[in-house]
Amino acid sequence: MASIRKKKELEANSKSYVKPTTALPTEEFTETEMLLHWNKYAQRLGDKGFKIMESLLLINDPVLNGTNIILELPNEGSKLDFEKEMHGLLGHLKGHLHNHDITIEVIVNESIESKRSFNDQDRYNRLLEINPNIELLRSTFGLDLPG
């Protein structure tokens, strides 16, 4: 009986114990510093083969407003794709900028798409960047592609 009472006392004591909260850093940072770490993260994603997420991060320079980072994306689909991966980016920025108040706000602006009209040369260069063997294919078969 004494062991049960002791166990209940221990449970009661453990419930009242409140873990001390450690203050997370909230150092100031500039828009330039934020962009530097944003672009480094995008490059790291690209190096790992996550080209879609890399292109979403680089489609537009995000704007800093206090600790809120605002990114404009061209459509709802790109916003959903971005939001799936946003947690990793936020962790990266909070850690490297030493500020845990950072938030990211995504705004859909469908007029962005019209800014980026790609011609055949742009498309070819992008494909070439993704897979350099395309040039070999083009030259081997004498294909009529820009380049």
PDB file of C-alpha atoms in Angstrom:
ATOM      1  CA  MET A   1       0.000   0.000   0.000  1.00  0.00           C
ATOM      2  CA  ALA A   2       2.860   2.351   0.825  1.00  0.00           C
ATOM      3  CA  SER A   3       4.401   1.824  -2.624  1.00  0.00           C
ATOM      4  CA  ILE A   4       1.135   2.832  -4.336  1.00  0.00           C
ATOM      5  CA  ARG A   5       0.913   5.997  -2.221  1.00  0.00           C
ATOM      6  CA  LYS A   6       4.561   6.802  -3.043  1.00  0.00           C
ATOM      7  CA  LYS A   7       3.865   6.289  -6.743  1.00  0.00           C
ATOM      8  CA  LYS A   8       0.869   8.659  -6.589  1.00  0.00           C
ATOM      9  CA  GLU A   9       2.964  11.284  -4.790  1.00  0.00           C
ATOM     10  CA  LEU A  10       5.645  11.043  -7.471  1.00  0.00           C
ATOM     11  CA  GLU A  11       3.036  11.424 -10.217  1.00  0.00           C
ATOM     12  CA  ALA A  12       1.550  14.473  -8.485  1.00  0.00           C
ATOM     13  CA  ASN A  13       4.994  16.044  -8.089  1.00  0.00           C
ATOM     14  CA  SER A  14       5.966  15.400 -11.700  1.00  0.00           C
ATOM     15  CA  LYS A  15       2.782  17.076 -12.931  1.00  0.00           C
ATOM     16  CA  SER A  16       3.540  20.271 -11.056  1.00  0.00           C
ATOM     17  CA  TYR A  17       7.054  20.487 -12.487  1.00  0.00           C
ATOM     18  CA  VAL A  18       7.098  23.072 -15.255  1.00  0.00           C
ATOM     19  CA  LYS A  19       9.970  22.889 -17.667  1.00  0.00           C
ATOM     20  CA  PRO A  20      11.737  26.251 -17.757  1.00  0.00           C
ATOM     21  CA  THR A  21      11.265  27.921 -21.104  1.00  0.00           C
ATOM     22  CA  THR A  22      14.438  28.926 -22.823  1.00  0.00           C
ATOM     23  CA  ALA A  23      14.306  32.167 -24.722  1.00  0.00           C
ATOM     24  CA  LEU A  24      14.801  31.575 -28.429  1.00  0.00           C
ATOM     25  CA  PRO A  25      17.065  34.081 -30.181  1.00  0.00           C
ATOM     26  CA  THR A  26      15.486  37.060 -31.906  1.00  0.00           C
ATOM     27  CA  GLU A  27      18.482  38.878 -33.350  1.00  0.00           C
ATOM     28  CA  GLU A  28      17.933  41.547 -35.961  1.00  0.00           C
ATOM     29  CA  PHE A  29      18.868  40.819 -39.570  1.00  0.00           C
ATOM     30  CA  THR A  30      18.776  42.638 -42.885  1.00  0.00           C
ATOM     31  CA  GLU A  31      16.893  41.812 -46.063  1.00  0.00           C
ATOM     32  CA  THR A  32      20.259  41.137 -47.732  1.00  0.00           C
ATOM     33  CA  GLU A  33      21.192  38.553 -45.073  1.00  0.00           C
ATOM     34  CA  MET A  34      17.776  36.926 -45.435  1.00  0.00           C
ATOM     35  CA  LEU A  35      18.138  36.762 -49.249  1.00  0.00           C
ATOM     36  CA  LEU A  36      21.609  35.253 -48.922  1.00  0.00           C
ATOM     37  CA  HIS A  37      20.345  32.378 -46.744  1.00  0.00           C
ATOM     38  CA  TRP A  38      17.173  32.040 -48.857  1.00  0.00           C
ATOM     39  CA  ASN A  39      19.268  31.593 -52.018  1.00  0.00           C
ATOM     40  CA  LYS A  40      21.707  29.203 -50.282  1.00  0.00           C
ATOM     41  CA  TYR A  41      18.769  27.043 -49.241  1.00  0.00           C
ATOM     42  CA  ALA A  42      17.365  27.114 -52.791  1.00  0.00           C
ATOM     43  CA  GLN A  43      20.754  26.092 -54.193  1.00  0.00           C
ATOM     44  CA  ARG A  44      21.016  23.232 -51.706  1.00  0.00           C
ATOM     45  CA  LEU A  45      17.564  21.998 -52.800  1.00  0.00           C
ATOM     46  CA  GLY A  46      18.636  22.206 -56.447  1.00  0.00           C
ATOM     47  CA  ASP A  47      21.819  20.257 -55.704  1.00  0.00           C
ATOM     48  CA  LYS A  48      19.688  17.522 -54.109  1.00  0.00           C
ATOM     49  CA  GLY A  49      17.482  17.362 -57.221  1.00  0.00           C
ATOM     50  CA  PHE A  50      14.473  19.285 -55.874  1.00  0.00           C
ATOM     51  CA  LYS A  51      14.314  21.520 -58.947  1.00  0.00           C
ATOM     52  CA  ILE A  52      10.649  22.512 -58.628  1.00  0.00           C
ATOM     53  CA  MET A  53      11.051  23.789 -55.077  1.00  0.00           C
ATOM     54  CA  GLU A  54      14.304  25.510 -56.063  1.00  0.00           C
ATOM     55  CA  SER A  55      12.543  27.328 -58.903  1.00  0.00           C
ATOM     56  CA  LEU A  56       9.670  28.365 -56.605  1.00  0.00           C
ATOM     57  CA  LEU A  57      12.166  29.897 -54.175  1.00  0.00           C
ATOM     58  CA  LEU A  58      13.942  31.731 -56.986  1.00  0.00           C
ATOM     59  CA  ILE A  59      10.897  32.787 -59.056  1.00  0.00           C
ATOM     60  CA  ASN A  60      10.788  36.097 -57.222  1.00  0.00           C
ATOM     61  CA  ASP A  61      12.910  37.771 -54.569  1.00  0.00           C
ATOM     62  CA  PRO A  62      11.052  37.652 -51.252  1.00  0.00           C
ATOM     63  CA  VAL A  63      10.522  40.949 -49.433  1.00  0.00           C
ATOM     64  CA  LEU A  64      11.255  41.445 -45.760  1.00  0.00           C
ATOM     65  CA  ASN A  65       8.757  43.292 -43.584  1.00  0.00           C
ATOM     66  CA  GLY A  66      10.001  43.214 -39.970  1.00  0.00           C
ATOM     67  CA  THR A  67      10.400  39.479 -39.358  1.00  0.00           C
ATOM     68  CA  ASN A  68       7.738  38.560 -41.923  1.00  0.00           C
ATOM     69  CA  ILE A  69       9.051  37.379 -45.290  1.00  0.00           C
ATOM     70  CA  ILE A  70       6.609  37.914 -48.150  1.00  0.00           C
ATOM     71  CA  LEU A  71       6.928  35.780 -51.273  1.00  0.00           C
ATOM     72  CA  GLU A  72       4.806  36.258 -54.372  1.00  0.00           C
ATOM     73  CA  LEU A  73       4.060  33.135 -56.395  1.00  0.00           C
ATOM     74  CA  PRO A  74       2.287  32.974 -59.764  1.00  0.00           C
ATOM     75  CA  ASN A  75      -0.604  30.641 -58.901  1.00  0.00           C
ATOM     76  CA  GLU A  76      -2.384  28.647 -56.218  1.00  0.00           C
ATOM     77  CA  GLY A  77      -0.680  25.386 -57.272  1.00  0.00           C
ATOM     78  CA  SER A  78       2.790  26.835 -56.764  1.00  0.00           C
ATOM     79  CA  LYS A  79       1.666  28.198 -53.388  1.00  0.00           C
ATOM     80  CA  LEU A  80       0.532  24.720 -52.299  1.00  0.00           C
ATOM     81  CA  ASP A  81       3.811  23.150 -53.500  1.00  0.00           C
ATOM     82  CA  PHE A  82       5.799  25.799 -51.640  1.00  0.00           C
ATOM     83  CA  GLU A  83       3.805  25.457 -48.417  1.00  0.00           C
ATOM     84  CA  LYS A  84       4.479  21.689 -48.314  1.00  0.00           C
ATOM     85  CA  GLU A  85       8.225  22.418 -48.076  1.00  0.00           C
ATOM     86  CA  MET A  86       8.081  25.715 -46.191  1.00  0.00           C
ATOM     87  CA  HIS A  87       8.808  24.181 -42.772  1.00  0.00           C
ATOM     88  CA  GLY A  88      12.360  23.207 -43.752  1.00  0.00           C
ATOM     89  CA  LEU A  89      13.054  26.661 -45.172  1.00  0.00           C
ATOM     90  CA  LEU A  90      11.720  28.347 -42.046  1.00  0.00           C
ATOM     91  CA  GLY A  91      13.940  26.191 -39.845  1.00  0.00           C
ATOM     92  CA  HIS A  92      16.954  27.044 -42.015  1.00  0.00           C
ATOM     93  CA  LEU A  93      16.269  30.785 -41.888  1.00  0.00           C
ATOM     94  CA  LYS A  94      15.502  30.856 -38.157  1.00  0.00           C
ATOM     95  CA  GLY A  95      18.727  28.984 -37.402  1.00  0.00           C
ATOM     96  CA  HIS A  96      21.044  30.920 -39.711  1.00  0.00           C
ATOM     97  CA  LEU A  97      19.577  34.355 -38.971  1.00  0.00           C
ATOM     98  CA  HIS A  98      19.275  33.613 -35.225  1.00  0.00           C
ATOM     99  CA  ASN A  99      15.686  34.820 -35.105  1.00  0.00           C
ATOM    100  CA  HIS A 100      12.771  32.564 -34.202  1.00  0.00           C
ATOM    101  CA  ASP A 101      10.103  35.215 -34.868  1.00  0.00           C
ATOM    102  CA  ILE A 102      10.482  34.776 -38.643  1.00  0.00           C
ATOM    103  CA  THR A 103       7.321  33.966 -40.573  1.00  0.00           C
ATOM    104  CA  ILE A 104       6.734  33.471 -44.289  1.00  0.00           C
ATOM    105  CA  GLU A 105       3.644  34.806 -46.013  1.00  0.00           C
ATOM    106  CA  VAL A 106       2.800  33.616 -49.512  1.00  0.00           C
ATOM    107  CA  ILE A 107       0.814  35.853 -51.841  1.00  0.00           C
ATOM    108  CA  VAL A 108      -0.575  34.588 -55.133  1.00  0.00           C
ATOM    109  CA  ASN A 109      -0.037  37.130 -57.905  1.00  0.00           C
ATOM    110  CA  GLU A 110      -1.021  35.717 -61.268  1.00  0.00           C
ATOM    111  CA  SER A 111       0.577  38.619 -63.155  1.00  0.00           C
ATOM    112  CA  ILE A 112       4.052  37.265 -62.238  1.00  0.00           C
ATOM    113  CA  GLU A 113       3.737  34.566 -64.874  1.00  0.00           C
ATOM    114  CA  SER A 114       3.507  37.112 -67.668  1.00  0.00           C
ATOM    115  CA  LYS A 115       6.820  38.673 -66.557  1.00  0.00           C
ATOM    116  CA  ARG A 116       8.604  35.453 -67.397  1.00  0.00           C
ATOM    117  CA  SER A 117       7.832  34.619 -70.968  1.00  0.00           C
ATOM    118  CA  PHE A 118      10.365  32.082 -72.141  1.00  0.00           C
ATOM    119  CA  ASN A 119      11.439  31.792 -75.739  1.00  0.00           C
ATOM    120  CA  ASP A 120      12.766  28.550 -77.260  1.00  0.00           C
ATOM    121  CA  GLN A 121      16.352  29.477 -76.384  1.00  0.00           C
ATOM    122  CA  ASP A 122      15.416  30.047 -72.714  1.00  0.00           C
ATOM    123  CA  ARG A 123      13.633  26.698 -72.556  1.00  0.00           C
ATOM    124  CA  TYR A 124      16.556  24.925 -74.223  1.00  0.00           C
ATOM    125  CA  ASN A 125      19.058  26.548 -71.838  1.00  0.00           C
ATOM    126  CA  ARG A 126      16.946  25.470 -68.851  1.00  0.00           C
ATOM    127  CA  LEU A 127      16.716  21.892 -70.126  1.00  0.00           C
ATOM    128  CA  LEU A 128      20.448  21.908 -70.835  1.00  0.00           C
ATOM    129  CA  GLU A 129      21.074  23.071 -67.264  1.00  0.00           C
ATOM    130  CA  ILE A 130      18.980  20.178 -65.938  1.00  0.00           C
ATOM    131  CA  ASN A 131      20.519  17.582 -68.275  1.00  0.00           C
ATOM    132  CA  PRO A 132      23.732  18.415 -70.202  1.00  0.00           C
ATOM    133  CA  ASN A 133      23.238  15.288 -72.354  1.00  0.00           C
ATOM    134  CA  ILE A 134      20.613  17.178 -74.336  1.00  0.00           C
ATOM    135  CA  GLU A 135      23.403  18.940 -76.260  1.00  0.00           C
ATOM    136  CA  LEU A 136      24.901  15.540 -77.154  1.00  0.00           C
ATOM    137  CA  LEU A 137      21.481  14.367 -78.323  1.00  0.00           C
ATOM    138  CA  ARG A 138      20.971  17.530 -80.390  1.00  0.00           C
ATOM    139  CA  SER A 139      24.383  17.340 -82.085  1.00  0.00           C
ATOM    140  CA  THR A 140      24.332  13.548 -82.620  1.00  0.00           C
ATOM    141  CA  PHE A 141      21.004  13.579 -84.404  1.00  0.00           C
ATOM    142  CA  GLY A 142      21.398  17.004 -86.014  1.00  0.00           C
ATOM    143  CA  LEU A 143      18.233  18.227 -84.326  1.00  0.00           C
ATOM    144  CA  ASP A 144      17.017  21.694 -85.119  1.00  0.00           C
ATOM    145  CA  LEU A 145      17.018  23.111 -81.618  1.00  0.00           C
ATOM    146  CA  PRO A 146      18.501  26.397 -80.477  1.00  0.00           C
ATOM    147  CA  GLY A 147      21.930  26.191 -78.947  1.00  0.00           C
TER     148      GLY A 147
END
